[in-house]
Coordinates of C-alpha atoms and ligand atoms in Angstrom, one line a residue:
X266 CA -13.2 -18.0 1.9
X267 CA -15.1 -16.1 -1.2
X268 CA -12.9 -12.9 -2.1
X269 CA -16.5 -10.5 -1.5
X270 CA -17.0 -12.2 1.7
X271 CA -13.4 -11.6 2.5
X272 CA -13.4 -8.2 1.4
X273 CA -16.6 -8.1 3.9
X274 CA -14.9 -9.7 6.2
X275 CA -11.7 -7.4 6.6
X276 CA -13.4 -4.4 6.4
X277 CA -15.9 -5.5 9.3
X278 CA -12.9 -6.7 11.6
X279 CA -10.9 -3.6 11.0
X280 CA -13.5 -1.8 12.9
X281 CA -14.2 -4.1 15.2
X282 CA -10.9 -4.5 16.7
X283 CA -9.6 -0.9 16.2
X284 CA -8.0 -0.5 13.3
X285 CA -9.3 1.8 11.2
X286 CA -13.0 3.8 11.4
X287 CA -14.9 5.6 8.7
X288 CA -14.1 9.3 9.7
X289 CA -16.7 11.5 11.0
X290 CA -18.7 8.6 11.9
X291 CA -21.2 9.6 14.4
X292 CA -22.6 12.5 11.2
X293 CA -22.7 9.9 8.9
X294 CA -19.4 9.6 7.9
X295 CA -17.1 11.9 5.4
X296 CA -16.5 9.8 2.0
X297 CA -13.3 7.8 1.3
X298 CA -11.4 9.4 4.3
X299 CA -10.7 7.0 7.0
X300 CA -9.2 7.8 10.8
X301 CA -6.7 4.5 12.2
X302 CA -7.9 3.3 15.4
X303 CA -6.2 2.4 18.1
X304 CA -3.7 -1.0 16.4
X305 CA -4.6 0.4 13.2
X306 CA -1.8 3.5 14.1
X307 CA 0.2 1.5 15.5
X308 CA 0.5 -1.0 13.1
X309 CA 0.6 1.8 10.2
X310 CA 3.7 3.0 12.3
X311 CA 5.5 0.2 11.7
X312 CA 5.5 -0.1 8.1
X313 CA 6.6 3.6 8.3
X314 CA 9.1 2.3 10.1
X315 CA 10.3 -0.7 8.1
X316 CA 10.0 1.1 4.7
X317 CA 12.0 4.2 6.7
X318 CA 14.6 1.9 8.0
X319 CA 14.7 0.3 4.4
X320 CA 15.2 3.5 2.7
X321 CA 17.2 5.5 4.4
X322 CA 18.5 3.5 7.5
X323 CA 20.0 1.2 5.5
X324 CA 21.5 3.0 2.7
X325 CA 24.4 6.0 3.0
X326 CA 23.8 7.7 0.7
X327 CA 19.6 7.8 1.4
X328 CA 18.4 10.3 3.4
X329 CA 15.2 11.5 4.9
X330 CA 12.8 14.6 5.0
X331 CA 9.4 16.1 6.4
X332 CA 8.3 18.9 4.0
X333 CA 5.1 21.3 4.6
X334 CA 1.8 20.2 2.4
X335 CA 1.0 23.8 1.4
X336 CA 3.5 24.7 -0.7
X337 CA 4.1 27.7 -3.2
X338 CA 0.6 27.5 -6.5
X339 CA 3.9 27.8 -9.2
X340 CA 4.6 24.2 -7.9
X341 CA 1.8 23.0 -9.3
X342 CA 2.0 24.8 -12.2
X343 CA 6.2 23.7 -13.2
X344 CA 5.3 20.2 -12.0
X345 CA 2.3 19.8 -14.9
X346 CA -0.4 19.8 -12.1
X347 CA -2.6 22.0 -12.8
X348 CA -2.6 21.7 -16.3
X349 CA -2.6 17.9 -16.2
X350 CA -3.5 16.3 -12.9
X351 CA -6.6 15.5 -14.5
X352 CA -8.7 12.1 -14.8
X353 CA -11.9 11.8 -17.5
X354 CA -15.5 11.2 -15.8
X355 CA -18.4 10.3 -17.1
X356 CA -21.9 10.8 -15.2
X357 CA -25.0 8.2 -16.1
X358 CA -27.4 10.5 -16.3
X359 CA -30.8 7.3 -15.0
X360 CA -28.6 6.6 -11.8
X361 CA -26.4 9.6 -11.6
X362 CA -23.8 7.7 -10.5
X363 CA -20.3 9.5 -11.7
X364 CA -17.2 7.1 -13.2
X365 CA -13.7 7.6 -14.3
X366 CA -13.9 6.4 -17.7
X367 CA -11.2 4.8 -17.8
X368 CA -12.1 2.4 -15.0
X369 CA -14.6 1.5 -16.7
X370 CA -13.6 0.9 -19.5
X371 CA -10.6 -1.1 -17.8
X372 CA -13.2 -3.3 -15.5
X373 CA -15.1 -3.6 -19.3
X374 CA -11.4 -5.6 -20.6
X375 CA -10.6 -7.4 -17.0
X376 CA -14.0 -9.4 -18.4
X377 CA -11.9 -10.3 -21.4
X378 CA -9.1 -11.6 -18.8
X379 CA -11.8 -13.4 -17.0
X380 CA -12.9 -15.5 -19.9
X381 CA -9.6 -16.2 -20.6
X382 CA -8.6 -17.3 -17.3
X383 CA -11.8 -19.6 -16.7
X384 CA -11.1 -21.4 -20.4
X385 CA -7.7 -21.9 -18.8
X386 CA -9.4 -23.7 -15.9
X387 CA -11.0 -25.6 -17.9
X388 CA -8.3 -26.7 -20.1
X389 CA -6.7 -27.8 -16.9
X390 CA -8.9 -29.9 -15.6
X391 CA -9.6 -31.6 -18.4
X392 CA -6.1 -32.6 -19.9
X393 CA -4.4 -32.9 -16.0
X394 CA -0.9 -33.0 -16.3
X395 CA -0.5 -34.0 -20.2
X396 CA -1.7 -29.4 -20.2
X397 CA 0.2 -27.7 -22.5
X398 CA -0.7 -23.7 -21.2
X399 CA 1.1 -21.7 -23.4
X400 CA 0.2 -24.2 -26.7
X401 CA -3.3 -23.7 -25.0
X402 CA -3.0 -19.9 -25.1
X403 CA -1.5 -19.5 -28.7
X404 CA -3.8 -21.4 -30.3
X405 CA -7.3 -21.7 -28.7
X406 CA -10.4 -19.9 -30.5
X407 CA -12.1 -18.8 -27.8
X408 CA -8.5 -17.8 -26.0
X409 CA -7.1 -16.0 -29.2
X410 CA -11.0 -13.6 -30.0
X411 CA -10.8 -12.8 -26.6
X412 CA -7.2 -12.0 -26.9
X413 CA -7.9 -9.5 -29.7
X414 CA -10.6 -8.0 -28.0
X415 CA -8.3 -7.0 -25.0
X416 CA -5.7 -6.3 -27.5
X417 CA -8.0 -3.6 -29.5
X418 CA -10.0 -2.0 -26.7
X419 CA -6.3 -1.7 -24.5
X420 CA -4.9 -0.2 -28.0
X421 CA -8.0 2.4 -28.7
X422 CA -8.1 3.5 -24.9
X423 CA -4.2 4.1 -24.5
X424 CA -4.7 6.0 -27.9
X425 CA -6.9 8.6 -26.8
X426 CA -5.5 9.2 -23.5
X427 CA -2.4 10.2 -25.2
X428 CA -4.4 12.9 -27.4
X429 CA -6.8 13.5 -24.5
X430 CA -9.9 12.6 -26.7
X431 CA -12.4 12.4 -24.4
X432 CA -14.7 11.9 -27.8
X433 CA -13.3 8.7 -28.3
X434 CA -13.1 7.6 -24.9
X435 CA -17.0 7.5 -24.5
X436 CA -17.2 6.2 -28.3
X437 CA -15.3 3.3 -26.7
X438 CA -17.8 2.8 -24.1
X439 CA -21.0 3.2 -26.4
X440 CA -18.7 0.4 -28.9
X441 CA -18.7 -1.6 -25.7
X442 CA -22.3 -1.5 -24.9
X443 CA -20.7 -0.6 -21.4
X444 CA -23.4 -0.5 -19.0
X445 CA -23.4 1.2 -15.3
X446 CA -22.6 -1.1 -12.7
X447 CA -25.2 -0.4 -10.5
X448 CA -28.5 0.4 -12.9
X449 CA -27.4 -0.9 -16.1
X450 CA -28.0 1.8 -17.9
X451 CA -26.4 2.8 -20.9
X452 CA -27.9 6.3 -20.7
X453 CA -23.9 8.6 -20.1
X454 CA -22.7 12.1 -20.5
X455 CA -20.1 13.7 -22.0
X456 CA -16.3 12.5 -20.9
X457 CA -15.2 15.1 -19.4
X458 CA -12.0 16.1 -17.6
X459 CA -11.9 16.6 -13.5
X460 CA -8.9 18.2 -11.8
X461 CA -8.1 16.1 -8.9
X462 CA -6.9 18.4 -6.4
X463 CA -8.1 20.2 -3.6
X464 CA -8.0 23.9 -3.5
X465 CA -7.4 26.8 -0.5
X466 CA -6.9 30.1 -0.1
X467 CA -3.6 31.4 2.0
X468 CA -4.4 34.3 4.3
X469 CA -8.1 36.3 4.7
X470 CA -9.9 36.7 1.7
X471 CA -9.6 40.5 2.7
X472 CA -5.9 40.6 2.7
X473 CA -5.9 39.2 -0.7
X474 CA -6.2 35.6 -0.5
X475 CA -4.3 33.2 -3.1
X476 CA -5.0 30.1 -3.9
X477 CA -3.1 27.4 -2.9
X478 CA -3.4 23.5 -3.4
X479 CA -3.2 20.5 -1.1
X480 CA -0.4 18.7 -2.4
X481 CA -1.6 15.4 -4.2
X482 CA 2.1 14.1 -4.0
X483 CA 4.8 14.9 -1.5
X484 CA 7.5 14.1 -4.3
X485 CA 7.3 17.8 -5.4
X486 CA 8.0 18.7 -1.6
X487 CA 11.6 16.6 -2.0
X488 CA 12.5 18.3 -5.5
X489 CA 12.1 21.5 -4.1
X490 CA 14.6 21.1 -1.5
X491 CA 17.1 19.1 -4.0
X492 CA 19.4 22.0 -3.9
X493 CA 18.9 22.5 0.5
X494 CA 19.6 18.8 1.2
X495 CA 22.6 18.1 -1.8
X496 CA 24.4 21.0 0.0
X497 CA 23.8 20.9 3.2
X498 CA 24.1 16.8 3.4
X499 CA 27.2 17.4 1.1
X500 CA 25.1 15.0 -0.9
X501 CA 27.3 13.1 -4.1
X502 CA 25.3 11.6 -7.1
X503 CA 23.9 9.1 -6.7
X504 CA 21.8 9.7 -4.0
X505 CA 18.0 9.6 -2.6
X506 CA 15.3 11.6 -0.4
X507 CA 12.8 10.0 1.1
X508 CA 9.9 11.4 3.1
X509 CA 6.8 9.7 4.4
X510 CA 3.7 11.9 4.3
X511 CA 0.3 13.0 2.9
X512 CA -1.2 13.5 0.3
X513 CA -4.6 15.2 -1.1
X514 CA -6.7 14.4 -4.2
X515 CA -10.3 14.7 -4.8
X516 CA -10.5 11.3 -6.7
X517 CA -14.2 10.9 -8.4
X518 CA -15.2 7.8 -7.5
X519 CA -13.4 6.6 -3.8
X520 CA -14.5 3.2 -3.0
X521 CA -12.5 0.3 -1.7
X522 CA -12.2 1.1 1.6
X523 CA -8.5 2.7 2.3
X524 CA -7.5 1.2 -1.0
X525 CA -8.6 5.1 -3.0
X526 CA -9.1 7.7 -0.2
X527 CA -9.1 11.9 -0.6
X528 CA -7.1 11.8 2.0
X529 CA -3.9 9.6 2.3
X530 CA 0.0 8.9 2.7
X531 CA 2.6 8.3 0.5
X532 CA 6.4 7.3 1.2
X533 CA 8.3 8.6 -1.3
X534 CA 12.1 8.0 -2.8
X535 CA 13.3 10.7 -5.4
X536 CA 16.6 8.9 -6.4
X537 CA 19.0 11.3 -8.1
X538 CA 21.0 10.1 -10.7
X539 CA 23.8 11.2 -14.1
X540 CA 22.2 11.2 -17.0
X541 CA 22.4 7.9 -19.2
X542 CA 23.0 6.2 -16.0
X543 CA 18.8 5.6 -14.7
X544 CA 17.9 2.6 -16.9
X545 CA 20.4 0.5 -14.5
X546 CA 19.5 2.3 -11.1
X547 CA 15.7 2.1 -12.0
X548 CA 16.1 -1.7 -12.4
X549 CA 17.6 -1.5 -8.7
X550 CA 14.8 -0.1 -7.6
X551 CA 12.4 -2.0 -8.7
X552 CA 14.4 -4.9 -7.4
X553 CA 14.9 -3.6 -4.2
X554 CA 11.6 -2.5 -3.8
X555 CA 10.0 -6.1 -5.0
X556 CA 11.6 -7.4 -2.1
X557 CA 10.9 -5.4 0.3
X558 CA 7.3 -6.3 -0.4
X559 CA 8.1 -9.9 -0.2
X560 CA 10.2 -9.6 2.8
X561 CA 6.6 -8.9 4.7
X562 CA 6.0 -12.7 4.3
X563 CA 3.2 -12.4 2.6
X564 CA 2.2 -14.6 -0.4
X565 CA 4.6 -14.4 -2.9
X566 CA 1.5 -14.9 -5.2
X567 CA -0.3 -12.1 -4.8
X568 CA 2.4 -9.5 -6.7
X569 CA 2.9 -8.5 -9.8
X570 CA 4.9 -6.4 -11.9
X571 CA 2.8 -4.8 -14.9
X572 CA 4.8 -2.7 -17.2
X573 CA 3.2 1.0 -17.7
X574 CA 1.5 1.3 -21.6
X575 CA 0.9 4.9 -21.1
X576 CA 3.7 7.0 -19.5
X577 CA 3.4 10.0 -17.7
X578 CA 4.0 13.8 -19.5
X579 CA 7.5 13.1 -17.5
X580 CA 8.6 9.6 -17.4
X581 CA 10.9 7.4 -19.6
X582 CA 9.8 3.8 -17.4
X583 CA 7.3 2.7 -15.4
X584 CA 6.1 0.0 -13.7
X585 CA 3.0 -0.4 -10.7
X586 CA 3.9 -3.4 -8.3
X587 CA 0.9 -4.5 -8.1
X588 CA -1.2 -6.5 -5.6
X589 CA -3.4 -9.6 -5.6
X590 CA -6.5 -7.2 -3.4
X591 CA -9.7 -9.5 -2.6
X592 CA -11.0 -7.3 -5.7
X593 CA -7.9 -8.3 -7.8
X594 CA -5.1 -7.4 -8.8
X595 CA -4.2 -3.5 -8.5
X596 CA -1.6 -0.5 -8.4
X597 CA 0.1 -0.8 -5.4
X598 CA 3.7 1.2 -5.8
X599 CA 4.3 2.9 -8.9
X600 CA 8.7 2.6 -10.1
X601 CA 9.2 6.0 -12.0
X602 CA 12.0 7.1 -14.2
X603 CA 11.1 10.8 -14.3
X604 CA 14.4 12.3 -16.1
X605 CA 15.1 15.5 -15.4
X606 CA 11.8 17.1 -16.1
X607 CA 11.0 18.3 -12.5
X608 CA 13.7 19.9 -11.5
X609 CA 13.9 21.6 -15.4
X610 CA 10.7 22.3 -14.9
X611 CA 11.6 24.0 -11.4
X612 CA 14.4 25.7 -12.7
X613 CA 12.7 26.7 -15.3
X614 CA 9.5 28.5 -13.4
X615 CA 11.6 29.8 -10.0
X616 CA 14.0 30.8 -12.4
X617 CA 17.4 29.3 -10.3
X618 CA 20.1 27.6 -11.2
X619 CA 19.2 24.1 -10.1
X620 CA 22.2 21.6 -11.1
X621 CA 24.9 19.3 -9.7
X622 CA 28.5 19.6 -10.0
X623 CA 30.3 16.6 -10.2
X624 CA 34.0 16.8 -8.6
X625 CA 35.8 14.5 -10.2
X626 CA 34.7 15.3 -13.8
X627 CA 34.4 18.8 -14.0
X628 CA 30.9 18.9 -15.6
X629 CA 27.5 20.5 -14.4
X630 CA 23.9 18.8 -15.1
X631 CA 20.7 18.3 -14.1
X632 CA 20.1 15.1 -12.3
X633 CA 17.3 12.0 -13.6
X634 CA 14.8 10.4 -11.1
X635 CA 14.6 7.2 -10.2
X636 CA 11.5 7.3 -8.1
X637 CA 9.4 4.9 -6.1
X638 CA 6.2 5.8 -4.9
X639 CA 4.1 3.4 -2.5
X640 CA 0.5 4.2 -0.7
X641 CA 0.8 3.6 3.3
X642 CA -2.8 3.0 3.5
X643 CA -2.6 1.0 0.1
X644 CA 0.2 -1.1 1.7
X645 CA -1.5 -1.5 5.2
X646 CA -4.9 -3.2 3.2
X647 CA -2.6 -5.4 1.7
X648 CA -1.7 -6.9 4.7
X649 CA -5.0 -7.0 6.5
X650 CA -5.7 -8.9 3.0
X651 CA -3.2 -11.1 3.1
X652 CA -2.6 -11.5 7.2
X653 CA -6.6 -12.4 8.0
X654 CA -7.2 -16.4 7.8
X655 CA -10.4 -18.0 9.7
X656 CA -8.9 -21.3 10.5
X657 CA -10.9 -24.9 11.6
X658 CA -9.4 -26.4 14.2
X659 CA -10.3 -29.5 15.8
X660 CA -10.7 -30.3 19.3
X661 CA -9.9 -32.6 22.2
X662 CA -13.5 -33.8 22.2
X663 CA -13.5 -34.5 18.2
X664 CA -16.0 -31.7 18.5
X665 CA -14.5 -28.7 15.1
X666 CA -14.3 -24.8 16.5
X667 CA -12.9 -21.8 14.0
X668 CA -10.7 -19.0 15.2
X669 CA -9.9 -16.0 13.6
X670 CA -6.5 -15.0 13.3
X671 CA -4.4 -11.9 11.6
X672 CA -1.2 -13.7 11.0
X673 CA 1.2 -10.5 10.8
X674 CA 4.3 -10.6 10.3
X675 CA 5.4 -10.4 14.1
X676 CA 7.5 -7.2 13.1
X677 CA 5.0 -4.8 11.7
X678 CA 2.0 -6.3 15.1
X679 CA 0.6 -3.5 16.7
X680 CA 0.8 -5.8 20.7
X681 CA 3.7 -7.4 20.1
X682 CA 2.9 -9.6 23.4
X683 CA -0.1 -10.1 26.3
X684 CA 0.4 -11.0 29.4
X685 CA -2.1 -12.8 31.0
X686 CA -2.4 -14.3 34.6
X687 CA -4.9 -17.7 34.4
X688 CA -7.3 -16.1 37.5
X689 CA -7.7 -13.6 38.7
X690 CA -6.0 -14.2 42.5
X691 CA -3.7 -15.9 44.4
X692 CA -0.6 -13.3 43.5
X693 CA -0.9 -14.0 39.5
X694 CA -2.0 -10.6 38.2
X695 CA 0.8 -9.1 40.6
X696 CA 3.0 -11.1 39.5
X697 CA 2.1 -10.1 35.8
X698 CA 2.3 -6.8 36.4
X699 CA 5.6 -6.8 37.4
X700 CA 7.0 -9.1 34.5
X701 CA 4.8 -5.9 32.1
X702 CA 6.4 -2.9 34.1
X703 CA 9.9 -4.5 33.5
X704 CA 8.9 -5.3 29.1
X705 CA 7.2 -2.5 28.2
X706 CA 10.0 -0.9 28.2
X707 CA 10.8 -2.5 24.8
X708 CA 7.9 -3.8 23.3
X709 CA 3.8 -2.1 23.7
X710 CA 2.5 -4.9 26.1
X711 CA -1.3 -5.9 26.5
X712 CA -2.5 -6.5 29.9
X713 CA -5.8 -8.9 29.9
X714 CA -7.5 -10.7 32.7
X715 CA -11.2 -10.7 32.2
X716 CA -12.3 -14.0 30.8
X717 CA -11.2 -17.4 30.2
X718 CA -7.7 -17.9 29.2
X719 CA -9.3 -19.2 26.1
X720 CA -11.4 -16.3 25.1
X721 CA -8.4 -13.8 26.1
X722 CA -6.4 -15.9 23.3
X723 CA -8.9 -15.7 21.0
X724 CA -9.2 -12.0 21.4
X725 CA -4.9 -12.0 21.0
X726 CA -5.4 -14.0 17.6
X727 CA -7.9 -11.4 16.1
X728 CA -5.5 -8.7 17.0
X729 CA -3.1 -10.3 15.3
X730 CA -0.9 -10.4 18.7
X731 CA 2.1 -12.6 18.0
X732 CA 2.5 -13.6 21.6
X733 CA 1.0 -14.7 25.1
X734 CA 3.2 -15.3 27.8
X735 CA 0.6 -16.5 30.7
X736 CA 1.2 -16.6 34.6
X737 CA 0.0 -19.3 36.2
X738 CA 0.8 -21.0 39.8
X739 CA 4.0 -22.7 38.8
X740 CA 5.3 -19.0 38.0
X741 CA 5.3 -18.3 41.7
X742 CA 6.9 -21.4 42.7
X743 CA 10.1 -21.8 39.9
X744 CA 9.4 -18.3 38.2
X745 CA 9.2 -20.0 34.7
X746 CA 6.2 -18.7 32.5
X747 CA 4.4 -19.8 28.7
X748 CA 4.6 -18.2 26.2
X749 CA 2.1 -19.1 23.1
X750 CA 2.8 -18.7 19.3
X751 CA -0.1 -16.7 17.5
X752 CA 0.6 -19.4 14.3
X753 CA 1.4 -22.4 15.4
X754 CA -0.6 -22.4 19.1
X755 CA 2.2 -23.7 20.7
X756 CA 3.4 -23.0 24.5
X757 CA 6.9 -23.3 25.7
X758 CA 8.0 -22.7 29.8
X759 CA 11.0 -20.7 29.6
X760 CA 12.5 -18.9 32.3
X761 CA 11.3 -14.7 33.2
X762 CA 14.9 -13.1 32.5
X763 CA 15.3 -14.7 29.7
X764 CA 11.6 -13.4 27.5
X765 CA 13.0 -10.1 26.4
X766 CA 15.8 -12.0 24.7
X767 CA 13.1 -15.0 23.5
X768 CA 10.7 -12.2 22.1
X769 CA 13.1 -9.0 20.7
X770 CA 14.5 -12.6 18.2
X771 CA 11.0 -13.1 17.5
X772 CA 9.8 -9.4 16.4
X773 CA 12.8 -7.7 15.7
X774 CA 12.6 -5.7 12.6
X775 CA 15.7 -6.6 11.9
X776 CA 14.7 -10.0 11.1
X777 CA 12.8 -8.4 7.8
X778 CA 15.4 -6.3 6.9
X779 CA 18.1 -8.9 6.7
X780 CA 15.7 -10.7 3.8
X781 CA 16.8 -8.1 2.2
X782 CA 19.8 -7.0 2.1
Ligands
ATP64 P1 -4.1 5.1 -9.9 O1 -3.7 4.5 -10.2 O2 -4.9 3.6 -8.4 O3 -5.5 6.3 -9.0 P2 -1.6 6.5 -9.3 O4 -1.1 6.0 -10.9 O5 -2.3 8.5 -9.4 O6 -2.6 5.0 -8.7 P3 0.8 7.6 -8.2 O7 0.4 8.8 -8.3 O8 1.4 6.3 -9.0 O9 -0.7 6.8 -7.8 O10 0.7 7.5 -6.3 C1 1.8 6.5 -5.7 C2 1.8 5.9 -5.4 O11 0.0 6.4 -4.2 C3 0.1 4.5 -5.3 O12 0.9 4.1 -6.5 C4 -1.0 4.2 -4.2 O13 -0.3 3.7 -3.3 C5 -1.0 5.4 -3.5 N1 -2.0 6.2 -3.9 C6 -2.5 6.9 -5.1 N2 -3.7 7.2 -4.7 C7 -4.3 7.0 -3.8 C8 -5.6 6.9 -2.9 N3 -6.2 7.7 -3.8 N4 -5.6 6.3 -2.2 C9 -5.0 5.4 -1.5 N5 -3.6 5.6 -2.3 C10 -3.3 6.4 -3.1

């Protein structure tokens, strides 16, 4: 399936099967805000559990918290968000469309990369087994020309962003002759900074309300509770605090479905370490996090690391884990070495001493922090994008047919099994109910008796249900059922009392965790 088509199909599929709805749809929607439906909420909860288990349950030195969305406004001054949480925006005067200026430039750079990839593919085709990719990339004149252009524009962009030089950012857009992707117009406004935090009021206006913000990241809730958790949990460095929660950003351009939302969820770990050991832990968490992603079983080549050229004001090293979404490789998770920036800032702004006393060495210090920060919604999107497939099937009569299947890893699938009586009579529905009443203590099950068994299997394939249990007339005689595997479509006859164990073995979260630990 072409990537554009795949993306359109994915969005339609997510709606049709109750995964994701546009927020406020009956009022024509609210831009870049989405609701999770009856299937979506289950998948989301399962992803959260997989992350929480991998962080908190599996690590003795990591604990979780759940902090409020509203926080004291001074926190955002201390963290730098009030002054520096900006994106450079630019408007096209003809189309009246608004863009992130750095995104326009990045997309332009991507075009040169696409040209390089095309030349590479041509070379491979032409020379077959004799093709030397390394030599080609180092010597082919077209490739070298395009590489030089990428390096030049990238270099200028990084410098301009670092220096907050908005005129230079506009100049790059002019020099590269970047046009509005919608209208083709090159009639641009100047570049302006735009703060991404949503503001609101705490208390009524008459009472002298104070301006507060909806948190743009969950991390600060962890930093300001560092002392509380360290003391009450008697935590010894190195240790981590994990949190899952909502974050809000007034994104300038919010396209690409749930990839860039104005209200989203993050899963963050702040890992506190002794100064000087942060690079060791940075490498450790890079490796652990990529293992976590790969444990889900999506194609490994869809993940890659991207090193940050421009470091955030607080970081001394940063990598992203990128995923190849239908619209290209994009950030899925950030792994940052944040130094002691945040704790030191909170120490300064709050006037409270935020330090760790090391009982072994007798020293006191402000801990350094390694952070892993992943978007829950973006992870959800990787699963939809990586698991939605259309399969050609050969029927027994030789005709071909297709089925749509959502190959979600069984441990994360919303519905673990469907229980289906072959016909709606002869006591089969009653037997099916009896089975479901037992299995529902362990798994989310679905009962379905409508339509032919083939159509019911297809419905479950499209939802992503890993197993279907069918009750037929033989069931009444020998207490056996068939269990059908979503991926292979193979059916096996098994004893009813063994069902719970068979399914548990296949859908347990432990299976995923064992791939990491
Ligand atoms: P981007 O460059 O894509 O705007 P970012 O570098 O600002 O992302 P971080 O501040 O590092 O993102 O946030 C950590 C994670 O939170 C990201 O890797 C991403 O998965 C998620 N995230 C950030 N912004 C959004 C958003 N608007 N919608 C959905 N998820 C988001």
